[in-house]
Every structure is written in structure tokens, then in C-alpha cells.
XYZ file of C-alpha atoms in Angstrom:
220
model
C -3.116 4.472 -30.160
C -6.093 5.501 -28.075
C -6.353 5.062 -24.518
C -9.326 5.133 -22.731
C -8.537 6.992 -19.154
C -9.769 8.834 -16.285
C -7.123 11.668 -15.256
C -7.391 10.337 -11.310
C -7.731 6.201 -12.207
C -4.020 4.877 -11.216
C -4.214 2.638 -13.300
C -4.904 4.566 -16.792
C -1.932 6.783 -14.763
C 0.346 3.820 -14.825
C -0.104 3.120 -18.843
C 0.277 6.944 -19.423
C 3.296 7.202 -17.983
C 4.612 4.037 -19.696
C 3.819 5.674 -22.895
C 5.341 8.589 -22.144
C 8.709 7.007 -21.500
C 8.389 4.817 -24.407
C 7.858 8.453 -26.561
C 4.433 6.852 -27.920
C 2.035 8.863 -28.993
C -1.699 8.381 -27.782
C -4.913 9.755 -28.140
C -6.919 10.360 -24.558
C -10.804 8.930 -24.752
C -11.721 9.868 -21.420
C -14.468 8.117 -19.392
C -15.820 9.839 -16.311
C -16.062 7.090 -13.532
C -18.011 8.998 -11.591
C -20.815 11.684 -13.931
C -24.038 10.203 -14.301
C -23.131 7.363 -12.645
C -19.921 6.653 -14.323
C -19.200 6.620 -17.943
C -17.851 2.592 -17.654
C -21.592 1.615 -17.340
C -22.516 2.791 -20.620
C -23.577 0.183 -23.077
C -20.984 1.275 -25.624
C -18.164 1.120 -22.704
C -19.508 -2.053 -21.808
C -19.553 -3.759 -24.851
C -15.544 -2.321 -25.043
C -14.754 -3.837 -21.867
C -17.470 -5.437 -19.829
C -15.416 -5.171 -16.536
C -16.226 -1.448 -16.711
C -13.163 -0.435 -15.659
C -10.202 1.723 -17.101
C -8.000 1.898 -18.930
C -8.150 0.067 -22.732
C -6.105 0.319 -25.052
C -6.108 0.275 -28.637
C -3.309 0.210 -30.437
C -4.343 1.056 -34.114
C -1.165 0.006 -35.593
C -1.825 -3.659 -34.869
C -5.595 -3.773 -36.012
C -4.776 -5.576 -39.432
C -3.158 -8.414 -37.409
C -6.367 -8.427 -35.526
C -5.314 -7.382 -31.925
C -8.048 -6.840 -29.948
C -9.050 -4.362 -26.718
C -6.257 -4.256 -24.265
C -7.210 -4.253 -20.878
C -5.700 -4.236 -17.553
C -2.814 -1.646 -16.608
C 0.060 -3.797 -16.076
C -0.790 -6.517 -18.841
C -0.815 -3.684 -21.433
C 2.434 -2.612 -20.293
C 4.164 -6.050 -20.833
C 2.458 -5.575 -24.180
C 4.038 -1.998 -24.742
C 7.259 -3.532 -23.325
C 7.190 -6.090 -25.885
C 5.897 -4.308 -28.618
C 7.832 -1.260 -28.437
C 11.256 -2.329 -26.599
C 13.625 0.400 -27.776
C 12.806 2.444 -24.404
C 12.987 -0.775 -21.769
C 10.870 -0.312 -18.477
C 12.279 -3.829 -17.490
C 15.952 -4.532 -17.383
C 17.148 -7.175 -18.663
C 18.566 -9.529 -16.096
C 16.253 -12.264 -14.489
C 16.584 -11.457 -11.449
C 16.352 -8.156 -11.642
C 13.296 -8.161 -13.824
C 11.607 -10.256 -10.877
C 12.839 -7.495 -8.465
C 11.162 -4.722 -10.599
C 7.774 -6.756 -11.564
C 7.659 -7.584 -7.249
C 7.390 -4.066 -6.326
C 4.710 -3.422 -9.461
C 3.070 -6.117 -8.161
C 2.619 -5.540 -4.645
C 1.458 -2.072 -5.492
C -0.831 -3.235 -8.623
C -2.241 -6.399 -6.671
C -2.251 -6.200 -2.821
C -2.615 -1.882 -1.952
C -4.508 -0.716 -5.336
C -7.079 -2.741 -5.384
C -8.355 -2.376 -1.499
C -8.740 1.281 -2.109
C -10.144 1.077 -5.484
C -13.054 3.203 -6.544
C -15.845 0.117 -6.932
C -14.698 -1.070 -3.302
C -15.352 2.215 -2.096
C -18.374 2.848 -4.054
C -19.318 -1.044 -2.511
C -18.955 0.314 1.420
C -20.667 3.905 0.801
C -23.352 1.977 -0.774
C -24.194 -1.561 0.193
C -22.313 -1.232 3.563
C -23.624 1.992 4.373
C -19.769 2.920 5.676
C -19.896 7.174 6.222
C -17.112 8.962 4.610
C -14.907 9.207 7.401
C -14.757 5.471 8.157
C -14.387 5.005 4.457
C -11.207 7.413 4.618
C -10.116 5.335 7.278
C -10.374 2.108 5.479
C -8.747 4.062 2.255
C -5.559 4.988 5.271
C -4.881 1.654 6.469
C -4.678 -0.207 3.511
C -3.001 1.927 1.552
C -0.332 3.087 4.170
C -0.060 -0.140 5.543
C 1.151 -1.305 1.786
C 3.178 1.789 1.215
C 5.328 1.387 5.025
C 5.858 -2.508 3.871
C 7.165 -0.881 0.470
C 9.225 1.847 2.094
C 10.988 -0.935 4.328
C 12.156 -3.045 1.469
C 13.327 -0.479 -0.878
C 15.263 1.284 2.013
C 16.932 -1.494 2.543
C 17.504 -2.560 -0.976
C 21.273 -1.958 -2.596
C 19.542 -2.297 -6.192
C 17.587 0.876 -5.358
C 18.923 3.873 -7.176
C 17.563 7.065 -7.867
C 14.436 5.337 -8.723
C 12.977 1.422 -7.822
C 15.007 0.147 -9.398
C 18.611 1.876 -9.897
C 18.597 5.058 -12.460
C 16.504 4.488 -15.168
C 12.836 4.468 -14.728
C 10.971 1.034 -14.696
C 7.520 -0.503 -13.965
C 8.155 -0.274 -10.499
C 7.725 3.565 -10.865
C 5.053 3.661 -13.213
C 2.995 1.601 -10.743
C 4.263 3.828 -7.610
C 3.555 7.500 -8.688
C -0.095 6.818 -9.634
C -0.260 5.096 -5.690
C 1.329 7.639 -3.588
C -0.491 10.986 -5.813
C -3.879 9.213 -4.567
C -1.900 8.033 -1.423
C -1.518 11.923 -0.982
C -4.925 12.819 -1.998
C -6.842 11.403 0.702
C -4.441 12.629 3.425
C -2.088 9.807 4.307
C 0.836 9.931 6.207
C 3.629 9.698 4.116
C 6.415 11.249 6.424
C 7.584 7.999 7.250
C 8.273 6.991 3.913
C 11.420 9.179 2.862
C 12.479 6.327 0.139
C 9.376 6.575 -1.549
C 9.171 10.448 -1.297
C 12.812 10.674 -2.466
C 12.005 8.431 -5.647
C 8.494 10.129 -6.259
C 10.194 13.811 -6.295
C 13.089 12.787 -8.837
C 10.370 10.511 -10.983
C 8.507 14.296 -11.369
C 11.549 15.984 -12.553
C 10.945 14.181 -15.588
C 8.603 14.928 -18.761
C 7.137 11.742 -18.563
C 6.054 11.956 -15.317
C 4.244 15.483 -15.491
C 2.733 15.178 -18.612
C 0.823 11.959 -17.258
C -0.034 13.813 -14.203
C -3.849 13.725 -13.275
C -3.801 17.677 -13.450
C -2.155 17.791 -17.153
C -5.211 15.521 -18.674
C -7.561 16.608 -20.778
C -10.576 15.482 -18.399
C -8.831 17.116 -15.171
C -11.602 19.048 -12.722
């Protein structure tokens, strides 16, 4: 497989971990969002994915059934997840697989993509927003999301030592990525002992720390 990735992009982080769990092994392709004016603009990127975004996927095993690019983080999970379900990062109840795809979901869909590099990139540049009302921006939305999050898993008998009882699922793939960047720009997480308490036993595993922005080949 080759996955095309940026070590800080939480989404490429998402799919890395995925594959991780899953034990598949992947070749990194990275593409710098941000060098020369980021790497997804390139013609050849382009003509991979023309929403010039990470990650892709590849997955050279299926290229003589003609499977094409992969995009999007959480659609090429449900692909690994169906391709590859010896390692399961859904459970298998109904219910329950609702429960888990919610949280992904609310992460993936409603806090990710307000604080998402071409939305900052959009108020630095069109807007003319400064940095520090673009950090504020990047604060509320994100830890507005993350206190809605901490307040339903808190409450939540199904949560275990991770989202989702005490086996990793796509709930935590889609977390980690969100609270390292979270983190990164200085948001308050003290309020949010759930989430802390499920990010610090998610990092106790392999998985975790090998798809760690700091473990990637392209790291700075």
C-alpha cells in the first residue's frame, strides 16, 4: 500500500493509525502542505486527487481488480475495515457501530474541518485575519467540539478504556489526530479528563506512537 501523508494532517494521522492496528504494512509518500506553496498543488498531485488534499491511498494489492485512488480519511477506513476485517475497528453490534461511527463523525465532520489548514490558509489570506485572531478562531471551534465530546463520553456507560469500551475503534483513530493538534495550538484541555484519560492509554500502544506526527518520515 502507499499512503500519501503529511506527518501533522489529522487526517493522513487517522488512516495511519488504522493501519497500524490492522498490522498493514504501508509505504509513506509524503506531500508537504505547506513548502513551496504546498506539495497538493502540484500537477502530478492534482491529477492524483484534484481536491488537493491528503491522504490517498493506494492499495496495490487490489490494482488488477481495478480499484482506483482512495481518498478521504474515514471512507478509506470503512474500506480497510472491509477489506482487511481480521483486526475490527467497528464492533459488531448495530447499535454500537452507530455509537462508534457518531463520535468519528462529530470529530471528522463538525470540529476538523473548521480548523482545517485551507480554512486557515482562507482567513490569513483572503480575510486578512492576523495570527492571533486566527488562533482564536482555531480555540473556539475546536474546544467548543472537544467540551461537547468530553460531556457525552463522560457520561457514556459504553465508554471503556477507550471510546468505545477496551479495544480500540474509529472513534480513537479520529480523536488522537484532534486533540495532538488540539494541543498544538494551545487549547485548554484541562477540562476534558475523559478525553485525556483515553488519549494517554491510546499512546501506550504501538499503534498509536508509531503513527505519531514526530515518528514520520517527513517530521520537522
Amino acid at each position: 500500500m502507499k499512503l500519501y501523508s503529511y506527518f501533522r494532517s489529522s487526517a493522513a494521522y487517522r488512516v495511519r493509525i488504522a493501519l497500524n492496528l490492522k498490522g498493514l504494512a504501508y509505504d509513506v509518500i509524503p506531500v508537504h502542505l505547506l513548502r513551496q506553496g504546498g506539495a497538493q498543488f502540484s500537477p502530478d498531485y492534482l491529477r492524483l486527487n484534484p481536491e488537493a488534499l491528503v491522504p490517498v491511498l493506494i492499495d496495490d494489492s487490489q490494482l488488477g481488480s481495478g480499484a482506483p485512488v482512495l481518498k478521504q480519511s474515514l471512507a478509506i477506513i470503512e474500506y480497510l475495515e472491509e477489506a482487511y476485517p481480521a483486526v475490527a475497528l467497528l464492533p459488531p453490534a448495530p447499535l454500537a457501530r452507530a455509537f462508534v461511527r457518531g463520535i468519528a463523525l462529530s470529530i471528522a465532520c463538525d470540529i476538523h474541518p473548521l480548523n482545517n489548514l485551507r480554512v486557515l490558509r482562507y482567513l490569513a489570506r483572503q480575510l486578512k485575519v492576523d495570527q492571533e485572531d486566527r488562533d482564536a478562531w482555531y480555540r473556539h471551534w475546536c474546544g467548543q467540539g472537544l467540551a461537547a465530546l468530553e460531556q457525552s463520553l463522560a457520561a457514556d456507560a459504553r465508554v471503556g478504556t477507550y471510546c468505545y469500551g477496551d479495544t480500540p475503534t474509529l472513534a480513537d483513530c479520529c480523536l488522537i489526530p484532534q486533540l495532538f493538534n488540539a494541543e498544538r495550538l494551545d487549547c485548554d484541555l484541562s477540562a476534558m479528563p475523559t478525553l485525556l484519560r483515553i488519549r494517554d492509554a491510546c499512546m501506550q500502544l504501538d499503534a498509536f506512537v508509531a503513527a505519531a506526527p514526530g515518528n514520520q518520515p517527513d517530521a520537522e
